[in-house]
Short mmCIF file of C-alpha atoms in Angstrom, two decimals:
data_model
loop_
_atom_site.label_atom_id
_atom_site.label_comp_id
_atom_site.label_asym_id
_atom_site.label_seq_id
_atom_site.Cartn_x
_atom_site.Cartn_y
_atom_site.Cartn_z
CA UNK A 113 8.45 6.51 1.65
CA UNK A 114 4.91 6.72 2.89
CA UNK A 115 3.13 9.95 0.97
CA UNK A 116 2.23 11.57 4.64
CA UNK A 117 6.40 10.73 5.48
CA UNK A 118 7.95 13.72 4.51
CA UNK A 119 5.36 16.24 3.67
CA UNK A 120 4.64 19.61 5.98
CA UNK A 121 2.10 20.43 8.16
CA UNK A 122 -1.20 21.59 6.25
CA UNK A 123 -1.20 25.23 5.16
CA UNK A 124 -4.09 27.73 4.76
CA UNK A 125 -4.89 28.74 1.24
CA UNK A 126 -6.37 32.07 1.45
CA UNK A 127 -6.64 34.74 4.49
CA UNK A 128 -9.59 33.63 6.22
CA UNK A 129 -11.01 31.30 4.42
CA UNK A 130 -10.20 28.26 6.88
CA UNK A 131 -9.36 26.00 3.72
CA UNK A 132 -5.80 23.72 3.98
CA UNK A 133 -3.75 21.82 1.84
CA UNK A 134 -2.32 18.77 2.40
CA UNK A 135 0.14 18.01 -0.59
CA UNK A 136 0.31 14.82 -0.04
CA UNK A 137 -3.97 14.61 -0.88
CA UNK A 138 -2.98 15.36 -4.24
CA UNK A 139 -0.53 11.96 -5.15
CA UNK A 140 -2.37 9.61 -3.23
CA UNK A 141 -6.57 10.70 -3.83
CA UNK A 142 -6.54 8.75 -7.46
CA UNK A 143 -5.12 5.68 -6.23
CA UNK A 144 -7.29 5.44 -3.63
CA UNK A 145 -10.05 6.23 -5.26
CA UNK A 146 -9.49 3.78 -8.07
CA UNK A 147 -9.19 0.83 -4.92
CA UNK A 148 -12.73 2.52 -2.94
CA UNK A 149 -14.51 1.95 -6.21
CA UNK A 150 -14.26 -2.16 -5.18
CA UNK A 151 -14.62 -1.81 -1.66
CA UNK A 152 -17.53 0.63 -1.21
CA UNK A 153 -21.28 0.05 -1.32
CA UNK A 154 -22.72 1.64 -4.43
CA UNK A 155 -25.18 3.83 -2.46
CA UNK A 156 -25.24 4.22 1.48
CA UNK A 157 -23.12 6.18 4.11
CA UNK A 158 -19.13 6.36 4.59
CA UNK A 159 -17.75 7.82 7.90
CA UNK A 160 -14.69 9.11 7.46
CA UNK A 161 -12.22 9.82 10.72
CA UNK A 162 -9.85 11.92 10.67
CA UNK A 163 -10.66 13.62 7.50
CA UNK A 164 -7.73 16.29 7.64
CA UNK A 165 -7.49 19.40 5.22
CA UNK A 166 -11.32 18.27 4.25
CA UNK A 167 -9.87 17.51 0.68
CA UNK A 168 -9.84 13.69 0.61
CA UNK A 169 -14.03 13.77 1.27
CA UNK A 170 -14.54 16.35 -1.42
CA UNK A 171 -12.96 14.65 -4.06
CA UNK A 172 -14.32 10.94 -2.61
CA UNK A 173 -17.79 12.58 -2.83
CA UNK A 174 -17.34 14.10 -6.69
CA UNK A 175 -16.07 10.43 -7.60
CA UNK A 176 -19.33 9.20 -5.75
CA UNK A 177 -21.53 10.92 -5.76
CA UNK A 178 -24.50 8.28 -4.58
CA UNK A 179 -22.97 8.12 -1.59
CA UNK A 180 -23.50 10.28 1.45
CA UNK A 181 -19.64 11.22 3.05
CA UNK A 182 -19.80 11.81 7.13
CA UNK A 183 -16.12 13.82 7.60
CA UNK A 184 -14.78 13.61 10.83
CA UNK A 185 -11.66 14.83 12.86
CA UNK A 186 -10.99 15.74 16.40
CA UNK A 187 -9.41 18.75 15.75
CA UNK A 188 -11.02 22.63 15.53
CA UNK A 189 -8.93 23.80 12.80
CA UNK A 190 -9.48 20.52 10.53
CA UNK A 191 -13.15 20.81 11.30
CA UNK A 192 -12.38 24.68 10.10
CA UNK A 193 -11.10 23.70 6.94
CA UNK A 194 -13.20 20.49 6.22
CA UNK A 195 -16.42 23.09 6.41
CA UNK A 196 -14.70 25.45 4.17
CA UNK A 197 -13.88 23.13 1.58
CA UNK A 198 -17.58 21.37 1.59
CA UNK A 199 -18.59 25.39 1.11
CA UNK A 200 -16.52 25.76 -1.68
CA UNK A 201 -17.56 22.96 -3.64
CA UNK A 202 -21.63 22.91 -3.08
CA UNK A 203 -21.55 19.02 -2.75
CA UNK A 204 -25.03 18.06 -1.02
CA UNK A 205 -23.66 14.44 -0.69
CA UNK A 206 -20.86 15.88 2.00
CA UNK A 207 -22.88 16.34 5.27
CA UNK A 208 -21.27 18.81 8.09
CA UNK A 209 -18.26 17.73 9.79
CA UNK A 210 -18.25 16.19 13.04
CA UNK A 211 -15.98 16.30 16.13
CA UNK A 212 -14.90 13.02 17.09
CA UNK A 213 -11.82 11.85 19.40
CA UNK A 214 -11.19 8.54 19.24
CA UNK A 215 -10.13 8.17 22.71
CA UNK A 216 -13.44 8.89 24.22
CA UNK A 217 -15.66 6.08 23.66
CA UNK A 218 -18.25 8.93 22.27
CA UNK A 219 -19.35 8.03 19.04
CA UNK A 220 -22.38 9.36 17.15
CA UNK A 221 -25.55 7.89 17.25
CA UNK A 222 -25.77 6.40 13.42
CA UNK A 223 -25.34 3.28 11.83
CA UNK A 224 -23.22 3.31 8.18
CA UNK A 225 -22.60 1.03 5.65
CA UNK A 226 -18.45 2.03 5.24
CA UNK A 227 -15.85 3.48 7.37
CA UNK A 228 -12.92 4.97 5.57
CA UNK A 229 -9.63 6.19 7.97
CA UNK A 230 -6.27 7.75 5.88
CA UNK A 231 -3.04 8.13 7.52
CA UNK A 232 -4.48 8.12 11.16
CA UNK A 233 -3.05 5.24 13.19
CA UNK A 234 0.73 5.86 12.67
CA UNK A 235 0.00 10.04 13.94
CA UNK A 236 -1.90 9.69 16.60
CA UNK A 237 -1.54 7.51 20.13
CA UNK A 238 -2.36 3.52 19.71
CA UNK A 239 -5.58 4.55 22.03
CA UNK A 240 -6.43 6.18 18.85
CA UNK A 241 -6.39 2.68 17.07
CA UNK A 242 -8.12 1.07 19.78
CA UNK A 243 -11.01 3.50 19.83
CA UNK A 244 -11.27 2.94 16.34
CA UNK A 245 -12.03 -0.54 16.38
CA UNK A 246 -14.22 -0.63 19.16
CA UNK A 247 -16.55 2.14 17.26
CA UNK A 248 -16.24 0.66 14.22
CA UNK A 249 -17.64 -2.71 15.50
CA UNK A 250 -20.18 -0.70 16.85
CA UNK A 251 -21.95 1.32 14.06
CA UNK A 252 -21.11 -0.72 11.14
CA UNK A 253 -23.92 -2.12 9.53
CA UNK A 254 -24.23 -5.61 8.70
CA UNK A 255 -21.34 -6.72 6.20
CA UNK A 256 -20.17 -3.19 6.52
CA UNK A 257 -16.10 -2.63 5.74
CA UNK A 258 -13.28 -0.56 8.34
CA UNK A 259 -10.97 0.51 5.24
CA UNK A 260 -7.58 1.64 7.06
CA UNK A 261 -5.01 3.40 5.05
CA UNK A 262 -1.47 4.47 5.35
CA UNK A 263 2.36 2.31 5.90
CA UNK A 264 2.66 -0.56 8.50
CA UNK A 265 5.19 -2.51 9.70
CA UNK A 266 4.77 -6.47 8.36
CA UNK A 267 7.06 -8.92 10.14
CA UNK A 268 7.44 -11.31 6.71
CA UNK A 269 7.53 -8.07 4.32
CA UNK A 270 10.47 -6.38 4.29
CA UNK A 271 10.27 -2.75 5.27
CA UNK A 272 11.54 0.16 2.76
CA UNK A 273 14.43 2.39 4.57
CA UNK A 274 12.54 5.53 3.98
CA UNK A 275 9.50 4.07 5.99
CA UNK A 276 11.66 3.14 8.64
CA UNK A 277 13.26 6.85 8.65
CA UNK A 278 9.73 7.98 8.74
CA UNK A 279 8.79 5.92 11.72
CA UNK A 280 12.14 7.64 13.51
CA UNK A 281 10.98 10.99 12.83
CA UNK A 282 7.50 10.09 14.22
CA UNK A 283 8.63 8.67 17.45
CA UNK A 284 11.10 11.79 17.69
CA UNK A 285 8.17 13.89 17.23
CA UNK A 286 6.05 12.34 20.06
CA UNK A 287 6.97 8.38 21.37
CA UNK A 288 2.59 7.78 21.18
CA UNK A 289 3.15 7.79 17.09
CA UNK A 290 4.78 5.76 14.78
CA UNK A 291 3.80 2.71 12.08
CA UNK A 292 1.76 0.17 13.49
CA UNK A 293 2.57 -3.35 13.50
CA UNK A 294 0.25 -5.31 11.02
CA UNK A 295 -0.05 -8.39 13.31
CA UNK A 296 -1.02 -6.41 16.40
CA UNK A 297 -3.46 -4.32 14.02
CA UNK A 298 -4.97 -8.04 13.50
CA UNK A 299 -5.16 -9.00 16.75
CA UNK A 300 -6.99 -5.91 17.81
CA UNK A 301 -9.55 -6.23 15.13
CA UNK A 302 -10.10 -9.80 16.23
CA UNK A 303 -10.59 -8.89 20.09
CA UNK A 304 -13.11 -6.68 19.06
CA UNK A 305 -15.17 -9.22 16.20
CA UNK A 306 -13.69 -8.39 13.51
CA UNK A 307 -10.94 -9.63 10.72
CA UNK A 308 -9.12 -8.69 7.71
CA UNK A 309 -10.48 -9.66 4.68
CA UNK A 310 -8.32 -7.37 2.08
CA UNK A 311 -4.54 -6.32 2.01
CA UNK A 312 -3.86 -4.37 -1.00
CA UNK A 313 -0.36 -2.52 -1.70
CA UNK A 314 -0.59 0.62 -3.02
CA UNK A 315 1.75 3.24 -4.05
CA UNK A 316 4.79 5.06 -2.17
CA UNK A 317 5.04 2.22 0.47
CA UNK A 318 1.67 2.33 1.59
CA UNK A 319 -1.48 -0.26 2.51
CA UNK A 320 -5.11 -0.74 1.88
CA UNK A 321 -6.24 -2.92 4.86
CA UNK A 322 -10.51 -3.54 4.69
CA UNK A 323 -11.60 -5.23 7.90
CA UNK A 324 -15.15 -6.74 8.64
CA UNK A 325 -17.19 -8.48 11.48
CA UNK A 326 -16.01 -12.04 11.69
#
């Protein structure tokens, strides 16, 4: 099963303090970490949407620490708990988290060299998706890298039961979510100039996908 298939919602850790836990953060930072260390620039800026709890971008930013980590998320409380755990950790490679909603069209006035997005596509609406691309294409620098991960449906790979249980339970949840199709992720990167360059499997049932202007 995908490590975001079974897991509760995030949980506060102290009265407060604004700081969540994601368990699933915990399994899946290392691995991912170990795979950013070929697909990141040595030095520059990573944008990361939908950064969450906050605690994949602190531990991204110990492991590297010459890059500068822009967290992102549309929602108040992750914003909450993204601040609190930057706080907490003293990291001055971890600037202040930004609102963003995918869905607008609003994106912040930067360019940046990487754009790193966990577990996003399949739990949120494919307008989510969409927006993503079309930002991405837009503030990228040149020969910058869209890094999507999380499970997706492949039509030539066979999919694992417990992903498609997890899909289920997403679309039961609200019929806007549930696992993307691979091909149609494609397609959308091409209509907006861009293509995949990297699949990588990783653990629990899950993808690394890196996508760059074409």
């Amino acid at each position: 099963m995908s490590d975001a298939g079974s897991e509760p919602q995030p949980f506060e850790l102290g009265p407060g303090a604004g700081k969540q836990h994601a368990p699933a953060t915990l399994r899946n930072r290392e691995p991912i970490a170990a795979m950013l260390v070929e697909l990141l620039p040595k030095t520059g800026t990573v944008l990361e949407i939908a950064s969450g709890t906050g605690e994949h971008v602190v531990h991204f930013a110990r492991c590297f620490p010459d890059l500068t980590w822009q967290p992102t998320d549309v929602s108040a409380d992750a914003l909450r708990s993204i601040a609190a755990w930057r706080d907490d950790t003293g990291l001055d490679n971890i600037l202040p988290p930004h609102q963003l909603d995918l869905t607008s069209g609003v994106w912040p006035a930067i360019k940046v060299d990487a754009i790193f997005c966990a577990n996003m596509t399949h739990i949120a609406p494919w307008a989510a998706t969409v927006g993503l691309f079309e930002g991405a294409r837009q503030i990228l620098k040149r020969d910058g890298a869209l890094i999507l991960y999380g499970p997706f449906f492949e039509r030539d790979v066979g999919t694992a039961p417990s992903n498609l249980s997890f899909d289920l339970s997403l679309r039961a949840r609200d019929p806007n979510w549930g696992l993307r199709d691979l091909a149609q992720v494609d397609k959308l990167a091409v209509e907006h100039g861009m293509r995949r360059t990297r699949r990588i499997s990783m653990p629990a049932n899950n993808l690394m996908l890196v996508y760059q202007a074409s």
